[in-house]
Coordinates of C-alpha atoms and ligand atoms in Angstrom, one line a residue:
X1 CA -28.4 209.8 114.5
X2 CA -30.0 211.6 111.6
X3 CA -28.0 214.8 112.2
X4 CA -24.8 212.2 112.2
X5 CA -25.6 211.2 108.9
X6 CA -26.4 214.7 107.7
X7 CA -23.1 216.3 109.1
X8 CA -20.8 213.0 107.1
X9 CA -22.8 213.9 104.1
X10 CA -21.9 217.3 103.9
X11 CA -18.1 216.5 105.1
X12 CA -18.0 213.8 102.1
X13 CA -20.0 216.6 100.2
X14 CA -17.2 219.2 100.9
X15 CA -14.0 217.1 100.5
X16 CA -15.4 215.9 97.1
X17 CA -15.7 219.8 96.0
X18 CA -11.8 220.2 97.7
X19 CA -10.1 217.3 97.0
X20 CA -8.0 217.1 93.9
X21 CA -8.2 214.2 91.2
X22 CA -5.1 212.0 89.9
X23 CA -5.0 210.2 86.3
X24 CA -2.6 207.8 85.7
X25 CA -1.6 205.9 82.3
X26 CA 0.8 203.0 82.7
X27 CA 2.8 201.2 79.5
X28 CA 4.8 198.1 79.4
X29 CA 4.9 195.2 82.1
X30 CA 3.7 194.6 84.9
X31 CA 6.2 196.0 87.3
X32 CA 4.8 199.1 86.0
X33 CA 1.2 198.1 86.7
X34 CA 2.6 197.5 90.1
X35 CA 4.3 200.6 90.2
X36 CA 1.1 202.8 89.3
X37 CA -0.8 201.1 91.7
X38 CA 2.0 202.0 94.4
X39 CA 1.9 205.8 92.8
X40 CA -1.9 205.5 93.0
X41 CA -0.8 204.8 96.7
X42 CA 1.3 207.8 97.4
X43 CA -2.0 210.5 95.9
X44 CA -3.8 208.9 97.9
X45 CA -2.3 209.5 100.8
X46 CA -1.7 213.0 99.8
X47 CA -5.8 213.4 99.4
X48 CA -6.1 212.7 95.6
X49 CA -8.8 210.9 94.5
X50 CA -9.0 209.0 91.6
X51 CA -10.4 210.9 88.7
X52 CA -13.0 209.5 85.8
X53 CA -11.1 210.4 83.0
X54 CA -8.0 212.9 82.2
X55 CA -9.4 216.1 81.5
X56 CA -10.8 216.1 85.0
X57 CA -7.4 215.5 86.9
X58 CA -5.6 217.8 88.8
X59 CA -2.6 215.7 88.2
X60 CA -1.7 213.5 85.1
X61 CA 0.9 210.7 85.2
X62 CA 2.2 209.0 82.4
X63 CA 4.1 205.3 83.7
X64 CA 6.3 204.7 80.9
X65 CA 8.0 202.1 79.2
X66 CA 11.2 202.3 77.0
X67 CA 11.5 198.6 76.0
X68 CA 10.8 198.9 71.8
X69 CA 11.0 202.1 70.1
X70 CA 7.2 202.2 69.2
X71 CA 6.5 201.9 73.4
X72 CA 8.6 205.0 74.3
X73 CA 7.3 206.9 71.2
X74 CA 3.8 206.7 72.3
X75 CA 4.9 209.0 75.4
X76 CA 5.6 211.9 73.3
X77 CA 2.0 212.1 71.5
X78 CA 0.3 211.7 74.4
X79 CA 2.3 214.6 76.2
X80 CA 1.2 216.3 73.1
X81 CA -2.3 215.4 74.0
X82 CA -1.9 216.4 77.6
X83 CA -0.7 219.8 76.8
X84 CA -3.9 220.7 74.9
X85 CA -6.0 219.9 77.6
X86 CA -4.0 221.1 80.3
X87 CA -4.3 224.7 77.9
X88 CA -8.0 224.1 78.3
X89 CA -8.4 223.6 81.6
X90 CA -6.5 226.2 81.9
X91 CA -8.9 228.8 80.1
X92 CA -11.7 227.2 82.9
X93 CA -9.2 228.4 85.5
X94 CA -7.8 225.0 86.4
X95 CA -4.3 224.2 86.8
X96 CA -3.0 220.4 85.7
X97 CA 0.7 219.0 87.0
X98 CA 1.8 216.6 84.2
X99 CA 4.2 214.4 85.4
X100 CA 6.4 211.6 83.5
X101 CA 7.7 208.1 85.4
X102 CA 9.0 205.1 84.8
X103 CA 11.4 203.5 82.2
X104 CA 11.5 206.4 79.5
X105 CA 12.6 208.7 81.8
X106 CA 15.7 207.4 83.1
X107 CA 16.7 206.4 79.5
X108 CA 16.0 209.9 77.9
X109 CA 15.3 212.7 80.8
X110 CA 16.9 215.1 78.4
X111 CA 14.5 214.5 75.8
X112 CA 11.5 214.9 77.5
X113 CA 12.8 218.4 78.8
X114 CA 13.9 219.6 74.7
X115 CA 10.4 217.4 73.6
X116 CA 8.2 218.1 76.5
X117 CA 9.3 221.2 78.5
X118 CA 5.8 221.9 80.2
X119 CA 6.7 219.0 81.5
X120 CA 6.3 219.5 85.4
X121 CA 8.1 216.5 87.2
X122 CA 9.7 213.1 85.9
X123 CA 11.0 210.8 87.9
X124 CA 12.5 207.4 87.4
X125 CA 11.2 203.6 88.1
X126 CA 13.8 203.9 91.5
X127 CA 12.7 207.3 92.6
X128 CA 8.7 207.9 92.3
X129 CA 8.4 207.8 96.6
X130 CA 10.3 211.2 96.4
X131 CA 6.8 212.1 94.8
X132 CA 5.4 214.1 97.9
X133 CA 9.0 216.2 98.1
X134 CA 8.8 216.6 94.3
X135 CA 5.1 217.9 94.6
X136 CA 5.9 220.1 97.3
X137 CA 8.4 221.9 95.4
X138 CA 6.2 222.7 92.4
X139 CA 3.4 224.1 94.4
X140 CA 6.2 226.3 96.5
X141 CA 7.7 227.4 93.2
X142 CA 4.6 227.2 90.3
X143 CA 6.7 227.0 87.1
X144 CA 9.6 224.7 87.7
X145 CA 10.1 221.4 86.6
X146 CA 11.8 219.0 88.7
X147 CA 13.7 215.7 87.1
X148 CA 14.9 213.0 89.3
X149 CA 16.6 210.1 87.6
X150 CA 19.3 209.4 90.3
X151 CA 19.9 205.7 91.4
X152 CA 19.2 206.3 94.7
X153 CA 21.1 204.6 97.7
X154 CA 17.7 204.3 99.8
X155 CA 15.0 201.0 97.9
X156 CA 11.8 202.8 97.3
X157 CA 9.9 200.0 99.0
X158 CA 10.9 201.4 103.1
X159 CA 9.3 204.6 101.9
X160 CA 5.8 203.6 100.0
X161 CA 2.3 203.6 101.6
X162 CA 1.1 199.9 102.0
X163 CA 0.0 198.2 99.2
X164 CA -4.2 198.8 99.2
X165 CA -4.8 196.2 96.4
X166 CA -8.3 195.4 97.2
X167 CA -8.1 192.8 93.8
X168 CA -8.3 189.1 93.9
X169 CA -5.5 188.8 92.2
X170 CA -2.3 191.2 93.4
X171 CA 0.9 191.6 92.2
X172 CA 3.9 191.9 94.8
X173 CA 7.3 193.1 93.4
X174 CA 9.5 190.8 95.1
X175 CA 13.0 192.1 93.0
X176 CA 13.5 194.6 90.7
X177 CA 16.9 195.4 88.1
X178 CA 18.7 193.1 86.2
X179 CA 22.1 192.2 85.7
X180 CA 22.0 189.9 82.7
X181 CA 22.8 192.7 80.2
X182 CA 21.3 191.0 77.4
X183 CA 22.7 193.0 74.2
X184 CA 18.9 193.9 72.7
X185 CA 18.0 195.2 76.0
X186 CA 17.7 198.7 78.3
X187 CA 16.0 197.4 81.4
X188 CA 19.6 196.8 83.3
X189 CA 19.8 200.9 82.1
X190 CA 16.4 202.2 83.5
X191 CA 15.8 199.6 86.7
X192 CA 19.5 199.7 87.5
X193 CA 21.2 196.0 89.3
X194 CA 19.3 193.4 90.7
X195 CA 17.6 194.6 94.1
X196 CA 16.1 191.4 96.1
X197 CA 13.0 193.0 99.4
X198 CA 14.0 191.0 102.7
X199 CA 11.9 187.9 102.9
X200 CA 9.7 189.5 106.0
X201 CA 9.3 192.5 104.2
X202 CA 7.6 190.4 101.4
X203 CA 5.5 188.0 103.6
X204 CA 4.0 191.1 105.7
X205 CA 3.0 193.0 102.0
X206 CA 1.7 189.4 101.4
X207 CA -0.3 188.7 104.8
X208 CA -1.9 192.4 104.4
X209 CA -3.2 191.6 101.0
X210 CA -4.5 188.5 101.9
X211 CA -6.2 190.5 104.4
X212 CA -8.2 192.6 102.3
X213 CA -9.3 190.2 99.8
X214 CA -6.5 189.0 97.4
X215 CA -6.5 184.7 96.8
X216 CA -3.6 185.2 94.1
X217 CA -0.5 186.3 94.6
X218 CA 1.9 187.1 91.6
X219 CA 5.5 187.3 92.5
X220 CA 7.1 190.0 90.1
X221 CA 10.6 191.1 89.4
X222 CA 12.7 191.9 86.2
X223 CA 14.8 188.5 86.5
X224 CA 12.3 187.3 89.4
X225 CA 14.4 183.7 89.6
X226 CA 17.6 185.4 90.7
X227 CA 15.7 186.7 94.1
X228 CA 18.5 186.5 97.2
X229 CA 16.3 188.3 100.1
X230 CA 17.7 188.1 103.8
X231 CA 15.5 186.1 106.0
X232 CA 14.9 186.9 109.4
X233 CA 18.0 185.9 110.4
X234 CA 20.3 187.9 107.8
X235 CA 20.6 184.8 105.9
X236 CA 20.3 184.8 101.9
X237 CA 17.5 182.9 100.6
X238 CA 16.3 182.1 96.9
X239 CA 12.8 182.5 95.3
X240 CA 12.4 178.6 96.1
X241 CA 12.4 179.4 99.9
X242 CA 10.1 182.4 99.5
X243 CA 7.4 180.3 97.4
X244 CA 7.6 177.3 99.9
X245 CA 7.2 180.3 103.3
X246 CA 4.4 181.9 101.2
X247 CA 2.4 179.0 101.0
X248 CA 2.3 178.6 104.3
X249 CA -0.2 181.7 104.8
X250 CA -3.7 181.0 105.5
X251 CA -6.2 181.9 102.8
X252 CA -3.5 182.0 99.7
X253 CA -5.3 180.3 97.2
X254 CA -2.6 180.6 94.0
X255 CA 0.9 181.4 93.4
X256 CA 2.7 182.9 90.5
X257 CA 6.0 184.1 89.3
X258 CA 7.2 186.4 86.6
X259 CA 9.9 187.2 84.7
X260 CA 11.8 183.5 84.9
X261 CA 15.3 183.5 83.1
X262 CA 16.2 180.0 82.2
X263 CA 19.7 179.8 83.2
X264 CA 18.2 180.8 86.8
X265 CA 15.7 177.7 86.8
X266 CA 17.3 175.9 89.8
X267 CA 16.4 172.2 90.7
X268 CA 14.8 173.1 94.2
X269 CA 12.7 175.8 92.4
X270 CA 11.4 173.5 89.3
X271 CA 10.2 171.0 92.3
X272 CA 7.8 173.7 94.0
X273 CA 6.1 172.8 90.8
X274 CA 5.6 169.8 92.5
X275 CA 5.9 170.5 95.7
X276 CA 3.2 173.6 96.2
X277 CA 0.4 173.1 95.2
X278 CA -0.6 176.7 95.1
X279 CA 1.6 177.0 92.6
X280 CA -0.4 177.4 88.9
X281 CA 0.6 174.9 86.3
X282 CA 1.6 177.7 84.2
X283 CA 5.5 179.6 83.7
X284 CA 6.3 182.3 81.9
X285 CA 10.0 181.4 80.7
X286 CA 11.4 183.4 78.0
X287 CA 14.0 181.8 75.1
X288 CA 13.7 184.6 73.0
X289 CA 15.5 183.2 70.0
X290 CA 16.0 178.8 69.3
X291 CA 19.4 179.6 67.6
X292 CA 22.5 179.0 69.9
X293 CA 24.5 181.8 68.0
X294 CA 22.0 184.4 68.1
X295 CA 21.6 183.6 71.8
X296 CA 25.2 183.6 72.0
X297 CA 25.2 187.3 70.6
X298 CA 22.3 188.5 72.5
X299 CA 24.4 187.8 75.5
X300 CA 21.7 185.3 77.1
X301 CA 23.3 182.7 79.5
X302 CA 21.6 179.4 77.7
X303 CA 21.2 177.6 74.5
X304 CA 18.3 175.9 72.9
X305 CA 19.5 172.3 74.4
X306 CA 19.8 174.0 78.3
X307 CA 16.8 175.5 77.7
X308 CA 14.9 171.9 76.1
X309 CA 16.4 169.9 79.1
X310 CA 15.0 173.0 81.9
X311 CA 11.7 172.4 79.9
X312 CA 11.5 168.8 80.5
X313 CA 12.6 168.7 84.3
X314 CA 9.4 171.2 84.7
X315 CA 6.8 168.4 82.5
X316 CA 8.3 166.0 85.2
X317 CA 7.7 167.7 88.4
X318 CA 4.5 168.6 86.8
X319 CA 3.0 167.2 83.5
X320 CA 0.0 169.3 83.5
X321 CA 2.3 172.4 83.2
X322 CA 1.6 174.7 80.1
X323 CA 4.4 177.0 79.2
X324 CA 4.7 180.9 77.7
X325 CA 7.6 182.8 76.5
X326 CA 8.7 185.8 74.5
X327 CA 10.5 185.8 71.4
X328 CA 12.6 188.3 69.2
X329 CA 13.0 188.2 65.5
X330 CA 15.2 190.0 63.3
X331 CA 18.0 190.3 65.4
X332 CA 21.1 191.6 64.0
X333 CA 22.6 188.4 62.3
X334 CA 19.6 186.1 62.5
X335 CA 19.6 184.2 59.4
X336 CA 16.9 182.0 57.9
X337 CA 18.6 178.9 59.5
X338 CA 18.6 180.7 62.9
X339 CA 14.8 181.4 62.4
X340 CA 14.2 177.3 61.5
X341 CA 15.7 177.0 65.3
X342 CA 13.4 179.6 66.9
X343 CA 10.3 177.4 64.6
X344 CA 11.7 174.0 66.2
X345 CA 11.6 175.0 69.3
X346 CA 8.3 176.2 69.6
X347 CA 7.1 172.9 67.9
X348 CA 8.5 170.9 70.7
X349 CA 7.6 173.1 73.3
X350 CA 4.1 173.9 72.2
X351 CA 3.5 176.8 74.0
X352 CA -0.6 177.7 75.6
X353 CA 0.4 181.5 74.8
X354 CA 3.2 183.7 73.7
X355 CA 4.8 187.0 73.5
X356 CA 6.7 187.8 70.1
X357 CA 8.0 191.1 68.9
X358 CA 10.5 192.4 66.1
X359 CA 13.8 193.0 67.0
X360 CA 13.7 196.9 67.8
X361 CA 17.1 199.1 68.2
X362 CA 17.7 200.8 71.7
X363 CA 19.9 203.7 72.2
X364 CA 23.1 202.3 73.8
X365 CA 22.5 199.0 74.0
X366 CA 25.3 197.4 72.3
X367 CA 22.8 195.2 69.5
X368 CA 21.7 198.8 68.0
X369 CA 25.5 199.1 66.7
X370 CA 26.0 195.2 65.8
X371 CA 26.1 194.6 62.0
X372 CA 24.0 192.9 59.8
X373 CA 21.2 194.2 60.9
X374 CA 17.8 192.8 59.2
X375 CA 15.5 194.5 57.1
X376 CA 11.8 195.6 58.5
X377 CA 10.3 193.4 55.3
X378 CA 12.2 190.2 56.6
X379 CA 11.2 191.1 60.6
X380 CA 7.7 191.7 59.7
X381 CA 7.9 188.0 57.6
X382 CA 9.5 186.0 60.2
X383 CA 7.5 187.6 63.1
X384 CA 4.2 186.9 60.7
X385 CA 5.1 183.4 60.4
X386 CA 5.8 182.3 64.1
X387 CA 3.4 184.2 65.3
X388 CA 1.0 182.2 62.9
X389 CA 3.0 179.4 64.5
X390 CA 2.5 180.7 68.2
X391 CA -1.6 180.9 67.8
X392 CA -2.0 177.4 66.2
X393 CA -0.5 176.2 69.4
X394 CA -2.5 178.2 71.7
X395 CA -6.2 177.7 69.8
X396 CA -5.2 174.4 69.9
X397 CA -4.7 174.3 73.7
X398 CA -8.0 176.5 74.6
X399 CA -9.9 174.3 72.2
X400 CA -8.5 171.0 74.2
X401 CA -9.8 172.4 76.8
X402 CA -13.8 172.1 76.0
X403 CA -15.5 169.7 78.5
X404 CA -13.0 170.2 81.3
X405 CA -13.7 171.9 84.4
X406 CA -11.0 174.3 86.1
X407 CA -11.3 176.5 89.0
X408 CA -11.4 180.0 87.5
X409 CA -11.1 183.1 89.6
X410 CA -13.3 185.8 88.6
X411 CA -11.6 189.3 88.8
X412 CA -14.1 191.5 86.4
X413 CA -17.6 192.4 84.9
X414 CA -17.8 191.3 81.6
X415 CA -19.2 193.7 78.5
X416 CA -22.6 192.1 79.1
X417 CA -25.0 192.1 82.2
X418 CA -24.8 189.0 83.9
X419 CA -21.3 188.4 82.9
X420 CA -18.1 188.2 84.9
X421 CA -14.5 187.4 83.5
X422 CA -11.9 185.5 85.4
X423 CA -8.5 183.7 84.8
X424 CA -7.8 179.9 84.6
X425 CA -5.0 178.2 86.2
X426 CA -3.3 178.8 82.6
X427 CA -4.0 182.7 82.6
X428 CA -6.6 182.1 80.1
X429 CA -9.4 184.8 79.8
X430 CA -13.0 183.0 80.4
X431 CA -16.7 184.5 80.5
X432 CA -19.4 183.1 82.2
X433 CA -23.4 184.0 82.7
X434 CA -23.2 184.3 86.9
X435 CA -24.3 186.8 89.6
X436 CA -21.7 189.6 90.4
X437 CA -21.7 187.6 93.9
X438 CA -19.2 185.0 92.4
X439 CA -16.9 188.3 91.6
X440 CA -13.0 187.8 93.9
X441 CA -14.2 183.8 93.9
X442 CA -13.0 180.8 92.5
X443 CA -15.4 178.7 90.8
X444 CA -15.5 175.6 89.4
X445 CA -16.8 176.1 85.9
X446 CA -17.1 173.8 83.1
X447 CA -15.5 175.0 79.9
X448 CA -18.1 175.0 76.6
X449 CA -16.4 176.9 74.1
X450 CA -12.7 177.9 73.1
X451 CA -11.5 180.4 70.8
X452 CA -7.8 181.9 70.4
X453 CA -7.9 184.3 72.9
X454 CA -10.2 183.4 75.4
X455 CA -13.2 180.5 76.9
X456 CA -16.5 180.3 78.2
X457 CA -18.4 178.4 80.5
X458 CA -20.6 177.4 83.4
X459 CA -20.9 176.8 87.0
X460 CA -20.8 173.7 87.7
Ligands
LIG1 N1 13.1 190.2 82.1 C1 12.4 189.6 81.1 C2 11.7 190.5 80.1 C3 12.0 191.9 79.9 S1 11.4 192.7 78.6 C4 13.2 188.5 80.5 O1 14.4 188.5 80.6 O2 12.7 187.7 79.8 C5 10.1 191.8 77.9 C6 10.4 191.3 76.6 O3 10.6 192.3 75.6 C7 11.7 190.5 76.5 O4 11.5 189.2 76.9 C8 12.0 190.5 75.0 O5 11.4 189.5 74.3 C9 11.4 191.8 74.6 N2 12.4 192.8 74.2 C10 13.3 193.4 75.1 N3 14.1 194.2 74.4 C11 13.7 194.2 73.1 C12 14.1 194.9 71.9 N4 15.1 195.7 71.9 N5 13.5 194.6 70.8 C13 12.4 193.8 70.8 N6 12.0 193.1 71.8 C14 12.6 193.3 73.0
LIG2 FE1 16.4 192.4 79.8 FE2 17.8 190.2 79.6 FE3 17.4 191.3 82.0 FE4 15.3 190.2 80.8 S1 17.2 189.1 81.5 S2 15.4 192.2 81.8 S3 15.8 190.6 78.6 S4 18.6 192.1 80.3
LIG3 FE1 9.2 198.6 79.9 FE2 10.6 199.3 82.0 FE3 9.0 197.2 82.1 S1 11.3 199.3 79.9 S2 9.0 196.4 80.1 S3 8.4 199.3 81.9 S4 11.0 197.4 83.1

């Protein structure tokens, strides 16, 4: 028994010294969370382990995102930053892959080889499971740089490693792509036209993460409302179906979906907010703008009234619902009047949290040649303003919130000892003083104090 234990400790011993280390930084949403954690996947099943910080990895990833200028800017001076410790390393006798995925790359491949050329791979959102070819080739051939941006005919998702969330809360990409061309926007350009798994497919990624530990499930895609998966039988089914066959697994405690698109908001899927009850009282529903013409120019398929009326069908299949959405400012053509529109609608929505950026000009998307485009001064005044707007709504929401008692499912340790930090039905943050036993639970916990951002409370 004792010589067992001695030979796995110098076999674990060993393949520590051998094994290379992966680091992986991810930008932008959480389809590229998810996508990291399916890279993750792929190393892993290659014999990488995860490394402690980036100097000691073997392999570095950036998962980028190409959404707002600023995002896919950030790529370039951390490459920088990778270079100089790859040279380091290098001096020690170590050799580092550096490898680019995700949004940026599809959008500018060609700029990361003139910006970055020690660069060793980059691959696109649709083509990171050709990661163990692309590997392959650079050790065969030390030196080259591979680039694979090609839309490919095959879905990535037949050719990834199963999903090894071990979390309490997992994401499943359930669609991916978009075909609502809105004019501000490149995601239709990096994540190609809409792509919807098959409804087992789905369910099976769903029962095995169950399995290991997960009690939330949130259902991700680009435009997740327009899902149309095959069921078993070949037959096309919407992201209604899918929520109602999902809550029929044993031990799925809570149910989410993101991105929503209003005109997409069907009848049958509003009522799951009635109908499931695993479904959290919370939606993500993007307006991006209250002013009919500037949602008529950014090419988005509903106007403030459509999207009012969607808003009150969901309060009556379930009053207790708190909303979210993102909004854009400045864009070309937005007027003052326009602005007062975005303002109004937020009053009567009274959104628990939002997401609000200034309008930011993408390459080849057909807003970055509109006219009348606004100045930074007025973007950085108008975003000011409803973002002042935006928090009033959401302190006052946590602060209602003192005195009640929601089930909150602890995920993390919190800075202090003693302290874990879990979500509310809402997806509010909230600490709480309780053993790291309650960690992957849901509690029942009283809440005692609000601020903007996040609560706190205690068992009860
Ligand atoms: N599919 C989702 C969101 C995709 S991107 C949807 O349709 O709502 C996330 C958010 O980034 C968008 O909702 C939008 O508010 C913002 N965004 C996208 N392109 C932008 C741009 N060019 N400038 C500023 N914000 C942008
Ligand atoms: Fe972009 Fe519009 Fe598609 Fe959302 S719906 S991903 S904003 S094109
Ligand atoms: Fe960014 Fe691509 Fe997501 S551009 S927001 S990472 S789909």
């Amino acid at each position: 028994m004792l010589n067992i234990t001695y030979t796995e400790r110098i076999v674990t011993y060993y393949e520590n010294k051998v094994s290379k280390k992966y680091y992986i930084k991810t930008f932008g949403c959480q389809m590229n969370v998810y996508d990291s954690q399916r890279i993750a996947g792929i190393l892993q099943s290659l014999g990488y382990q995860e490394a402690s910080s980036q100097p000691n990895a073997d392999i570095v990833i950036f998962n980028t995102c190409h959404i707002r200028e600023k995002a896919a800017e950030k790529v370039f001076s951390d490459l920088g930053r990778a270079l100089l410790i790859k040279n380091e390393r290098k001096e020690q006798g170590k050799d580092t892959i550096i490898g680019v995925c995700g949004c940026v790359v599809q959008a500018e491949d060609e700029q990361i080889a003139k910006r970055a050329p020690f660069v060793d791979f980059a691959t696109g959102p649709l083509t990171y499971h050709r990661l163990p070819e692309i590997l392959a080739k650079i050790a065969r051939k030390k030196g080259i740089s591979v680039i694979d941006t090609e839309f490919p005919p095959e879905s990535k998702f037949d050719f990834l490693p199963q999903n090894q969330s071990e979390s309490a809360c997992s994401y499943l990409a359930i669609q991916e792509g978009c075909n609502n061309f809105c004019t501000y926007c490149v995601v239709p350009y990096t994540r190609g036209v809409e792509y919807s798994r098959p409804i087992a497919e789905i369910l099976q990624e769903a029962e095995r993460l169950i399995d290991t530990g997960s009690l939330e499930l949130n259902l991700l895609g680009q435009n997740v409302n327009s899902y149309h998966g095959e069921d078993e039988q070949g037959k096309e089914r919407n992201l209604a179906y899918l929520l109602h066959r999902l809550s029929e697994l044993d031990g799925l405690k809570r149910l989410r979906y993101t991105t929503s698109y209003p005109a997409d908001m069907t009848d049958d899927l509003i009522a799951c907010h009635k109908d499931i009850p695993q479904l959290m009282p919370y939606l993500h529903l993007p307006i991006q703008s209250g002013s009919n013409s500037v949602l008529k120019a950014m090419n988005r398929r509903h106007t403030k009234d459509d999207y009012l009326q969607i808003i009150d069908k969901l309060y009556q299949a379930n009053p207790n619902i708190g909303m979210s959405s993102d909004f854009i400012v400045g864009f070309p053509g937005e007027t003052d009047r326009d602005f007062q529109d975005t303002l109004d609608v937020v009053n009567k929505v009274k959104y628990i949290q939002a997401f609000s950026f200034k309008y930011s000009k993408r390459p080849g998307t057909p807003a970055a040649v509109m006219p009348h485009q606004i100045e930074e001064k007025v973007k950085k005044e108008r975003l000011e303003i409803l973002q002042n707007l935006l928090f009033d709504y959401q302190d006052k929401f946590n602060r209602a919130c003192i005195g009640k008692v929601m089930p909150v499912l602890f995920e993390n340790k919190g800075r202090h000892s003693g302290q874990l930090i879990g979500r509310t039905p809402y997806m509010q943050n909230l600490h709480a003083e309780l053993p790291k036993e309650n960690l992957n639970k849901i509690i029942n916990i009283k809440i005692t104090d609000a601020t903007t951002n996040s609560l706190s409370g205690k068992a009860v």
